[in-house]
Coordinates of C-alpha atoms and ligand atoms in Angstrom, one line a residue:
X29 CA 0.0 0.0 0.0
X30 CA 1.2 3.4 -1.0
X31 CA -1.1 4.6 1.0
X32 CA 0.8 7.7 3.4
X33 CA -2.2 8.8 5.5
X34 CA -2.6 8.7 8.8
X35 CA -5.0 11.1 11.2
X36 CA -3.6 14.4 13.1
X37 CA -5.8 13.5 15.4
X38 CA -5.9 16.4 18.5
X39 CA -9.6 17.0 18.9
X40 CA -12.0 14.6 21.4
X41 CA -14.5 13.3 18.7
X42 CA -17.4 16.1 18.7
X43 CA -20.3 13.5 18.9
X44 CA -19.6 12.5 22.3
X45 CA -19.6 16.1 23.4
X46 CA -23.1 17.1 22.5
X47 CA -26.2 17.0 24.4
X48 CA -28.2 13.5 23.6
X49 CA -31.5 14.2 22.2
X50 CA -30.2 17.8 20.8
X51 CA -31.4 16.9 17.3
X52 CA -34.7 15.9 18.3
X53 CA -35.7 18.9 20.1
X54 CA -34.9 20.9 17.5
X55 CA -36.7 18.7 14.7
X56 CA -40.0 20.4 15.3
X57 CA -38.8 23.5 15.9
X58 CA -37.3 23.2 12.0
X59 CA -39.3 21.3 10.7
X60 CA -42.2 24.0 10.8
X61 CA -38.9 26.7 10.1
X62 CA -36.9 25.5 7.3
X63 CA -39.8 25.2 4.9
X64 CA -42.2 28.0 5.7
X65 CA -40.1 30.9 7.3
X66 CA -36.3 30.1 7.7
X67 CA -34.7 33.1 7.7
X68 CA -36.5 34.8 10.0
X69 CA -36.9 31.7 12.4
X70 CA -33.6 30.8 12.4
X71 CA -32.1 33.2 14.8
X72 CA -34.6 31.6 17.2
X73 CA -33.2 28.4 17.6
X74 CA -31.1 27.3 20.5
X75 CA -27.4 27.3 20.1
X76 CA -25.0 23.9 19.3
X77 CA -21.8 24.1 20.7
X78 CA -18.3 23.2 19.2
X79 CA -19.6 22.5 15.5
X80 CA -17.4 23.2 13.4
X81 CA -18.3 25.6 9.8
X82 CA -18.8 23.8 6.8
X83 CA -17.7 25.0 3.2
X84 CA -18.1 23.6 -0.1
X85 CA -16.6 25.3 -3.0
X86 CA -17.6 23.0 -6.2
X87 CA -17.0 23.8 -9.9
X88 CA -18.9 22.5 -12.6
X89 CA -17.3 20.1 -15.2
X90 CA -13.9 20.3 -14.1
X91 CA -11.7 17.9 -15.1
X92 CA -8.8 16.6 -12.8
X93 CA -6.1 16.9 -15.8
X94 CA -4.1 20.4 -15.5
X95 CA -6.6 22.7 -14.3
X96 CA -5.3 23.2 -10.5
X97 CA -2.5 25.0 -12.6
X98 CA -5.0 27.8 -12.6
X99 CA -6.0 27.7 -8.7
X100 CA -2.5 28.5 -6.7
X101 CA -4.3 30.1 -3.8
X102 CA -6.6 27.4 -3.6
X103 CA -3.9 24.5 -4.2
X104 CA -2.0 26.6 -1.6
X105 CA -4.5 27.3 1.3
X106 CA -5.7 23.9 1.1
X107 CA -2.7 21.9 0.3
X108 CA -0.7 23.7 2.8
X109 CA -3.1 22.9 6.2
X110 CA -5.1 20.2 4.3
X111 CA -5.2 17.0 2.3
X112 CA -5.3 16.5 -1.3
X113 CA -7.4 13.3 -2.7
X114 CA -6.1 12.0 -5.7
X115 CA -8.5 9.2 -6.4
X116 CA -11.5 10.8 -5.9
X117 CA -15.0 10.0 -7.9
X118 CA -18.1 11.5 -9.2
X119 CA -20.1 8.4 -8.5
X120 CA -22.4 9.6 -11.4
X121 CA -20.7 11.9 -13.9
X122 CA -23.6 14.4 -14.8
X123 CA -24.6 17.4 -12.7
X124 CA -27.6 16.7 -11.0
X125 CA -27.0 13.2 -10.0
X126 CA -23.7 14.0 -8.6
X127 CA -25.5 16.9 -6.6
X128 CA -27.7 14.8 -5.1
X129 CA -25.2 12.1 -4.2
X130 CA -23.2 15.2 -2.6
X131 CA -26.0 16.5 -0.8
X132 CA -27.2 12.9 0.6
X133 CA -24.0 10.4 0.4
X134 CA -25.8 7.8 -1.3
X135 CA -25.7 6.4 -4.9
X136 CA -27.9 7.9 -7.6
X137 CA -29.3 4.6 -7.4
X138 CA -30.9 5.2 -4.1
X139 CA -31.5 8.7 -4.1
X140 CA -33.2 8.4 -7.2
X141 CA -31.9 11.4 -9.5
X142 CA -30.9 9.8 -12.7
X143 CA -30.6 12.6 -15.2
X144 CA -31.3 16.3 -15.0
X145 CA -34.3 17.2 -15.8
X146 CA -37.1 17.9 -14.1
X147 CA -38.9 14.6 -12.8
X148 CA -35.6 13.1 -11.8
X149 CA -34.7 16.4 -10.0
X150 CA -38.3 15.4 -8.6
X151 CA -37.1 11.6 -7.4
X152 CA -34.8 13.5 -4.3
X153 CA -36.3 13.7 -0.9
X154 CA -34.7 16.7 0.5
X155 CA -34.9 15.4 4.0
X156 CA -32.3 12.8 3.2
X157 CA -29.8 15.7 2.3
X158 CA -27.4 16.9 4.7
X159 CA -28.7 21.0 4.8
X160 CA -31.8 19.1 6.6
X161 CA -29.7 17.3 9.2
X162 CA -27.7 20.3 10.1
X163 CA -30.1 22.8 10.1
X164 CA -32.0 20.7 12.4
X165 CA -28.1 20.6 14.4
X166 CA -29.1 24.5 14.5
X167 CA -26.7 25.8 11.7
X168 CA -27.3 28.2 9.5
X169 CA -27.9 27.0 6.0
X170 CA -26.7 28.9 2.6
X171 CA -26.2 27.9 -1.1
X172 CA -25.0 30.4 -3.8
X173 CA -25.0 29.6 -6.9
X174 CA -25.9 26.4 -8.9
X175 CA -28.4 24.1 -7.2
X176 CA -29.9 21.5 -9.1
X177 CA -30.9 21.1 -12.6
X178 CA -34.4 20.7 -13.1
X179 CA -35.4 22.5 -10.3
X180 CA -38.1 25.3 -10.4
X181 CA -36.7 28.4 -10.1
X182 CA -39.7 29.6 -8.5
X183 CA -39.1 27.9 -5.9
X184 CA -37.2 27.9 -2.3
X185 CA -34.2 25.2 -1.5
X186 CA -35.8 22.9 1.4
X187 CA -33.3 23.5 4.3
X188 CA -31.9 26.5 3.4
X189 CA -31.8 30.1 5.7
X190 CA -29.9 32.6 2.7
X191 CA -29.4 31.0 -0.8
X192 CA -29.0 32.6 -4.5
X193 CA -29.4 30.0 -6.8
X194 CA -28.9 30.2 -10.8
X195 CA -31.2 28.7 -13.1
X196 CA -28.3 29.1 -15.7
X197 CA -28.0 27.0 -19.1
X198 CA -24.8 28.5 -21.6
X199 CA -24.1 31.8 -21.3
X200 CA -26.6 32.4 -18.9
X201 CA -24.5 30.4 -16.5
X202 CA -22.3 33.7 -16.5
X203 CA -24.0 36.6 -17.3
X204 CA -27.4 37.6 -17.3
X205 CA -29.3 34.0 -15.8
X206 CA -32.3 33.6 -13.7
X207 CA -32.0 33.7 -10.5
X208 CA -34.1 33.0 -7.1
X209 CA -32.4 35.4 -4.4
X210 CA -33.8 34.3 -1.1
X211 CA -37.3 34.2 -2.7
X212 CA -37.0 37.0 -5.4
X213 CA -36.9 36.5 -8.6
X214 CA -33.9 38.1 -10.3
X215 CA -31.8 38.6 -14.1
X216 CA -28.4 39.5 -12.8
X217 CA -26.4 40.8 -15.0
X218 CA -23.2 40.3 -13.4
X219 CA -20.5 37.8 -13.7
X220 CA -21.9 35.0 -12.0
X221 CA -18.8 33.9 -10.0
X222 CA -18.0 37.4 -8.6
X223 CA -21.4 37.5 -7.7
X224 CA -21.7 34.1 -5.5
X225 CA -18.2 35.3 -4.1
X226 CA -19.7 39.0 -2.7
X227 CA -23.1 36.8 -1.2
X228 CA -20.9 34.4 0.2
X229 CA -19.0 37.6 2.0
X230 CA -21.9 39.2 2.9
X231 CA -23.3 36.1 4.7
X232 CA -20.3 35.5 6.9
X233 CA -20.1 38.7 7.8
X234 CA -24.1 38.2 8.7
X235 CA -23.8 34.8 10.2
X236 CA -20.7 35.7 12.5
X237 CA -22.7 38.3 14.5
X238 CA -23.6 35.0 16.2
X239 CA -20.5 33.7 16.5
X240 CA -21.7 30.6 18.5
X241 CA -23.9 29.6 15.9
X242 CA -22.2 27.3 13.2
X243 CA -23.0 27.7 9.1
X244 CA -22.8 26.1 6.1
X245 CA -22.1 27.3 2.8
X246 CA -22.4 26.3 -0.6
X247 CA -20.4 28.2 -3.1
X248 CA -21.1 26.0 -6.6
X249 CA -19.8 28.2 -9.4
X250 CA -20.5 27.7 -13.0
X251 CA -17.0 27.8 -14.2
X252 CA -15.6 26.3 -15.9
X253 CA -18.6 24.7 -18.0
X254 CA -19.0 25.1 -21.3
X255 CA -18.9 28.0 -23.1
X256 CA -16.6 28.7 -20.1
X257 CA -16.9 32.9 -19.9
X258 CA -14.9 35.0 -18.0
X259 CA -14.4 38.9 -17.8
X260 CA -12.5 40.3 -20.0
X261 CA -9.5 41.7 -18.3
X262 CA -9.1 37.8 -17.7
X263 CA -8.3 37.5 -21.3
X264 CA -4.7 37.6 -21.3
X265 CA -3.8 35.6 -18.4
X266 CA -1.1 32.8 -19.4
X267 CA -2.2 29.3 -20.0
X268 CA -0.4 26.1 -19.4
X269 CA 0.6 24.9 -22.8
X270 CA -2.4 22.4 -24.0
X271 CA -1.2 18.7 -24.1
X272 CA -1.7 16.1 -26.5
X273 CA -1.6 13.4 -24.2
X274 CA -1.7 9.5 -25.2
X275 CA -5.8 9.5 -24.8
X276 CA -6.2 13.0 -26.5
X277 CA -3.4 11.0 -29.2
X278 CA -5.1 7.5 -29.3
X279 CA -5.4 6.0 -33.2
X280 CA -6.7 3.0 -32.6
X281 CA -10.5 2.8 -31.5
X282 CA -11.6 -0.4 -32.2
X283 CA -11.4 -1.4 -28.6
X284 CA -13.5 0.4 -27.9
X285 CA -17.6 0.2 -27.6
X286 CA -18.9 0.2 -31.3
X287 CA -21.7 2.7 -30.3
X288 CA -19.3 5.0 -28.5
X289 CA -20.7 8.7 -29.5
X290 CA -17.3 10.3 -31.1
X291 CA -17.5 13.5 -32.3
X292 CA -16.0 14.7 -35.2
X293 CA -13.0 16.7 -34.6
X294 CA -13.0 16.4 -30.5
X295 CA -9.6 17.0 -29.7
X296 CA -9.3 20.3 -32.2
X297 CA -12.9 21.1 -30.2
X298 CA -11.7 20.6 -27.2
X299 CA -8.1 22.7 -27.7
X300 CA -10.4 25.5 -29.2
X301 CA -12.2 25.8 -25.7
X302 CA -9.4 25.0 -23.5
X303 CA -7.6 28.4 -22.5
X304 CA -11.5 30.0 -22.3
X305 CA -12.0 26.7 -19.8
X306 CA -8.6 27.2 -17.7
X307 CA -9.2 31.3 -17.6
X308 CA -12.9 30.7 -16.1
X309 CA -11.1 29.1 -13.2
X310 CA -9.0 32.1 -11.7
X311 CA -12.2 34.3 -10.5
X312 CA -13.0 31.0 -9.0
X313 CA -9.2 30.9 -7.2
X314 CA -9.6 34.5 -6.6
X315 CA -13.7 33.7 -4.9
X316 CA -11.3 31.4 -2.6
X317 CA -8.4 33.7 -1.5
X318 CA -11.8 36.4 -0.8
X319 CA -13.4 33.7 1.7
X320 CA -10.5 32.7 3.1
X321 CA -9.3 36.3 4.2
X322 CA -13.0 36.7 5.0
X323 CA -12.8 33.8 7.6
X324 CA -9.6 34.9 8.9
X325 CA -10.4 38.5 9.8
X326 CA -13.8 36.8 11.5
X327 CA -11.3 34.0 13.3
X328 CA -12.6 31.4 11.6
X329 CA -10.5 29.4 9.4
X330 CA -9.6 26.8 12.4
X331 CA -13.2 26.5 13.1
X332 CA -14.4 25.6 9.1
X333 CA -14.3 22.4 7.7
X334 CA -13.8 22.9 4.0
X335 CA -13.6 21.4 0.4
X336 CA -13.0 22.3 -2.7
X337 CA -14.7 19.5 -5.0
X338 CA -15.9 19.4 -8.7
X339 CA -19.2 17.9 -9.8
X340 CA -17.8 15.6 -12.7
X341 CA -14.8 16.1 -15.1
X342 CA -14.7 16.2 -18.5
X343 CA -14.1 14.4 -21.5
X344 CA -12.1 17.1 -23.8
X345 CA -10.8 14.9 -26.5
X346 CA -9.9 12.1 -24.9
X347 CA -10.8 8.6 -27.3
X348 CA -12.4 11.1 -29.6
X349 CA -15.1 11.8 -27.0
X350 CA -16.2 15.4 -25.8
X351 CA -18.7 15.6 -23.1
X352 CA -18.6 14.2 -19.5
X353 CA -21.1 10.8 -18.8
X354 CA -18.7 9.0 -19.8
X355 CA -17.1 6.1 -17.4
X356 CA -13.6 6.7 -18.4
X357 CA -10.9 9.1 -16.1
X358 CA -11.2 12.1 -17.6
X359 CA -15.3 12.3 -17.1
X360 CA -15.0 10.4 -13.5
X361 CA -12.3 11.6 -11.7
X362 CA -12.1 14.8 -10.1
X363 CA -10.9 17.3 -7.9
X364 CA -10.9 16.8 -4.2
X365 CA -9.3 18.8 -1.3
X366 CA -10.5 18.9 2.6
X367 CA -9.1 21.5 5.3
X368 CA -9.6 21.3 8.8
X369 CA -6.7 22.2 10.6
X370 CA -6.1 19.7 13.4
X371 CA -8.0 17.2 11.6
X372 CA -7.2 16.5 8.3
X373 CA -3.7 16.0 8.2
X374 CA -1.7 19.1 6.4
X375 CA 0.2 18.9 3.0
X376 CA -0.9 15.6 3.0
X377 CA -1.8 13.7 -0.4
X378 CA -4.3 10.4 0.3
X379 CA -4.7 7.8 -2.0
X380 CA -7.7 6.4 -0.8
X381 CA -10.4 5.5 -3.8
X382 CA -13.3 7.8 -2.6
X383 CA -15.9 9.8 -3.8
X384 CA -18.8 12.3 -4.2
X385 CA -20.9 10.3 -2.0
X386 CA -18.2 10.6 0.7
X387 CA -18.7 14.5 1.6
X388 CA -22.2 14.0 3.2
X389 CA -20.9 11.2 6.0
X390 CA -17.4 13.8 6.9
X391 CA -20.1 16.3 7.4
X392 CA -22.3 14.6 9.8
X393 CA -19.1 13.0 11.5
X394 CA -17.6 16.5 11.6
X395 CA -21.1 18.6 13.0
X396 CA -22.2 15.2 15.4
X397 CA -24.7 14.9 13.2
X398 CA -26.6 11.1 13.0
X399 CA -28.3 10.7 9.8
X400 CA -32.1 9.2 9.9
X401 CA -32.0 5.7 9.4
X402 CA -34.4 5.7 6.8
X403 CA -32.5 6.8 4.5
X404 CA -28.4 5.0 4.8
X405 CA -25.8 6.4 3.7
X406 CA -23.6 4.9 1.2
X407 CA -20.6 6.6 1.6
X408 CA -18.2 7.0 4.7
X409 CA -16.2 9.2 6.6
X410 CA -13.0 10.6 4.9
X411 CA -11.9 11.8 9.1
X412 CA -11.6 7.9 9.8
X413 CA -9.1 5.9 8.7
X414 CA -11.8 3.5 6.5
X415 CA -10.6 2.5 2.9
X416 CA -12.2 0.8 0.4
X417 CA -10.9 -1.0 -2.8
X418 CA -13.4 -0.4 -5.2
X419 CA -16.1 2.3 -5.9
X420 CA -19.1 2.4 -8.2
X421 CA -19.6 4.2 -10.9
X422 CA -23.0 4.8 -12.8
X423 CA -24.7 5.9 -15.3
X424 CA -28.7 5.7 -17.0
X425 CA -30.3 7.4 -20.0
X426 CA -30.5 10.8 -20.5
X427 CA -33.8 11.0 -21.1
X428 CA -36.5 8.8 -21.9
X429 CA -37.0 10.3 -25.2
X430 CA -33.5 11.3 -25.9
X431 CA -32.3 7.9 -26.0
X432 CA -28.9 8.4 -27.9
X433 CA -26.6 7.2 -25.0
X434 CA -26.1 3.9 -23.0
X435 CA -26.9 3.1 -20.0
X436 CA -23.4 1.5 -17.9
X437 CA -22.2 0.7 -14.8
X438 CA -18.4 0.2 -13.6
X439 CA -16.4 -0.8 -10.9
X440 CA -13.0 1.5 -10.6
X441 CA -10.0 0.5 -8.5
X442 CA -6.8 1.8 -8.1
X443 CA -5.7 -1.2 -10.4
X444 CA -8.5 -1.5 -12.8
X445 CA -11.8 -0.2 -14.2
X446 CA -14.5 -2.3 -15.3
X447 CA -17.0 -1.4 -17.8
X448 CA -20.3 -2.9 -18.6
X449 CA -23.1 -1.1 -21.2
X450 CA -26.4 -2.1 -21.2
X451 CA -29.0 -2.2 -23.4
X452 CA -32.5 0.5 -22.5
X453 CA -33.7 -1.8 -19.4
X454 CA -30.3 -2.5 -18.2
X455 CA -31.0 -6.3 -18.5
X456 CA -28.4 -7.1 -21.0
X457 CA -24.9 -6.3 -21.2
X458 CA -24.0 -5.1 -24.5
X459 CA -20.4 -4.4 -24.4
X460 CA -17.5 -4.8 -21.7
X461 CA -14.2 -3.1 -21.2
X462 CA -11.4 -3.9 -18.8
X463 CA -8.7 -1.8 -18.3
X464 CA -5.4 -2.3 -16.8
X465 CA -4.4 0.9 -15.4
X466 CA -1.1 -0.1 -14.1
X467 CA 0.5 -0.8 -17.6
X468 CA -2.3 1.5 -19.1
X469 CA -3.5 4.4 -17.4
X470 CA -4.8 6.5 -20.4
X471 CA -7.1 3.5 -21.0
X472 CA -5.9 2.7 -24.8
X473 CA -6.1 -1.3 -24.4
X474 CA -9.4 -2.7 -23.6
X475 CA -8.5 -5.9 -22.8
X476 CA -11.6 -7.6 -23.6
X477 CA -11.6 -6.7 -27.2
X478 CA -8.5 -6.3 -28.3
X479 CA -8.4 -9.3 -31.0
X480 CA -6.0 -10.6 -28.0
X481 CA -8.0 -13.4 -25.8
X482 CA -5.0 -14.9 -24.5
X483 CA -4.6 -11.5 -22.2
X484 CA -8.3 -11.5 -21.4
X485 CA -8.3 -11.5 -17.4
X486 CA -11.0 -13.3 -15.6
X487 CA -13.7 -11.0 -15.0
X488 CA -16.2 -13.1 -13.1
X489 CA -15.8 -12.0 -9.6
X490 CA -15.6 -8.7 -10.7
X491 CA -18.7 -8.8 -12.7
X492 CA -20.6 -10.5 -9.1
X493 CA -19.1 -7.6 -7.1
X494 CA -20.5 -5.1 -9.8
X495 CA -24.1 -6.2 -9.7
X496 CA -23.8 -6.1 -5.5
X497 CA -22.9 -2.7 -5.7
X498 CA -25.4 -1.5 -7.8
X499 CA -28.0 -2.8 -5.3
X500 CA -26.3 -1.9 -2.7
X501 CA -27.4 0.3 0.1
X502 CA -25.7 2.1 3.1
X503 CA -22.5 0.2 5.1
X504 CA -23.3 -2.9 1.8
X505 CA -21.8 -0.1 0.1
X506 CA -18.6 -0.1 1.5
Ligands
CA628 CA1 -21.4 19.4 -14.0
CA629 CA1 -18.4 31.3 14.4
CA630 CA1 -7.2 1.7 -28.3
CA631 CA1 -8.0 -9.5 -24.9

């Protein structure tokens, strides 16, 4: 194991200090609060002690590759008192679905959100999602920015006290979108990242005149989706040099699945888009550096749990393929750093296979927080020392009528990733890959159709351990 992790430890866990039955007195009070009134009721509420802030600054579509290049005060103020992930997961590469597995911990397969449109948006129960658990902890609940696709703008987030949520959708994602700014309907015409980063000031300015009461924030930017806008004085920033790497390079394609949706011209597509992509991303580094000299003249860096995550990656060219919901790396992996001085250990760089449905459980571990049984969670706690060798990755139609892509499913280790595509009712597989990603980590040799069965490994175990995990629910997860 390779594995060079190990906890700072230095704090008595938090659950054991709080006050049995806390939650529960305050689920009426919030249960009548959060939905009808929150803002105003909020102040109300009795106040937790020693739970700690909670941030989450995600990006949308951001691919692991070089991008960080364009973040150095967010690689630095998290790499330098907190740990960097380097195998970390959207469990479901598509925005909505990975959104709900971030705001519940659990597998699109049990929260239900399959795709982004509206009835799948629908399918979540929003008191499965953390914002319920810790606003009924007594914090106070914002989310600036992107919410879920699918949702009605009209109206409120469930669980939330502040919010400004985009109904965005191409250049609208950046300038000039819809937005719902705690209950008023709004067109702002501002860039959309400058504009989460001034509400997220403005609310911990707002939440800190009570200092004892503990928040969490939201900060999902649109960058660097597609068409990837920034302002222009951003226009001449420097650019790592784009790279042709062995995936972007690959000739051969038979390997792959036969109904694989290339596009034509994806790598020169991708190139065309890519210094517009890596430019969107430094308002976002320079929304982080804001908040964190925010928390620190407030005193409350030490006191914030906080990540900095994206929804999915990206395939930009890769195996001729140029959108994410796609199994492969580039779509799959992403992003994925956690700071809590004292806890998470600094500078450090963990290895552990985890994911999107991982953030949720750290959460409730970090704020005491003990999830209703009725709905488990799938993922676990990235502030205990639990691994796990394999994660699952999955993926259903688009749409019902829009039914141009394949459903899959895969099982991704640090030493392989397993691929099956199914036909519409995801009875039959249709197509298999297996790659090794030892001897081939840009995944150009799928070994199970390669013309080669003499290398073919033995895929049977794999293939049982697959179909467990996508039935799985809560610790059958793990
Ligand atoms: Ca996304
Ligand atoms: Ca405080
Ligand atoms: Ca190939
Ligand atoms: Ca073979």
């Amino acid at each position: 194991m390779n594995r060079s992790r190990g906890r700072a430890g230095g704090r008595t866990p938090l659950r054991t200090a709080l006050p049995a039955g806390l939650g529960v007195a305050l689920l009426a009070l919030f249960m009548s609060a959060a939905h009808r009134a929150p803002r105003a009721e909020a102040q109300e509420l009795p106040l937790p002690a020693l739970r700690p802030n909670v941030l989450v600054i995600m990006t949308d579509d951001q691919p692991v590759n070089n991008t960080m290049a364009m973040m150095p005060r967010t690689r630095h103020w998290f790499g330098q008192r907190g740990t960097t992930f380097t195998n970390a997961f959207a469990t479901t590469p598509l925005c909505c679905p990975s959104r709900a597995s971030i705001f519940t911990g659990r597998y699109a397969h049990n929260h239900g959100v399959k795709a982004n449109y509206r009835e799948e948006t629908d399918n979540l129960d929003h008191d499965s999602t953390m914002q319920r658990y810790l606003a009924e902890a007594g914090y106070r609940n914002a989310i600036f920015g992107k919410y879920l696709n699918g949702w009605d703008r009209a109206e409120d987030p469930p669980f939330f006290h502040d919010w400004a949520i985009i109904r965005g959708g191409k250049e609208r994602g950046y300038y000039g979108g819809d937005w719902n700014v705690n209950g008023q309907q709004e067109v702002v015409s501002r860039y959309s990242t400058n504009y989460i980063r001034d509400h997220a000031l403005r609310f911990l300015e707002s939440a800190e005149t009570l200092d004892a009461r503990p928040w969490m924030m939201f900060l999902n930017v649109y960058a660097p989706h597609h068409p990837s806008l920034s302002p222009e004085r951003y226009a001449e920033v420097d650019v790592p040099r784009w790279i042709d790497d062995p995936a972007r390079r690959e000739s051969n394609l038979a390997d792959k699945p036969p109904f694989a949706r290339r596009v034509s011209g994806a790598r020169r597509r991708a190139k065309e888009n890519y210094e517009a992509q890596m430019r969107s991303l430094v308002p976002v580094d320079r929304m982080v550096e804001a908040v964190r000299l925010q928390l620190r003249a407030l005193g409350e860096t030490e006191d914030t749990i906080a990540f900095f995550m994206s929804d999915n990656g990206y395939m930009s060219g890769e195996h001729q393929l140029l959108r994410k919901s796609e199994p492969y790396t580039p779509a799959t992996k992403i992003p994925f750093m956690t700071r809590w001085p004292g806890n998470f250990e600094a500078g450090l760089t963990d290895r552990r296979v985890i994911g999107n449905i991982d953030l949720a459980p750290t959460v409730y571990e970090a704020a005491g927080v003990t999830p209703d049984e009725s709905f488990p969670v799938d993922g676990m706690s990235l502030l205990d020392d639990a691994t796990r060798d394999d994660i699952l990755l999955e993926y259903w139609q688009e749409h019902p009528i829009n039914q141009t892509y394949v459903p899959w499913a895969s099982l991704r280790t640090r030493r392989f990733q397993y691929i099956e595509y199914y036909d519409q009712d995801m009875q039959q597989v249709r197509f298999r890959e297996y790659y090794d990603l030892h001897s081939d980590p840009w995944q150009l040799e799928n070994l199970l159709n390669d013309e080669d069965p003499a290398n073919d490994p033995d895929v049977s175990m794999i293939e049982q351990r697959l179909g467990e995990l996508r039935r799985c629910s809560g610790e059958g997860c793990r």
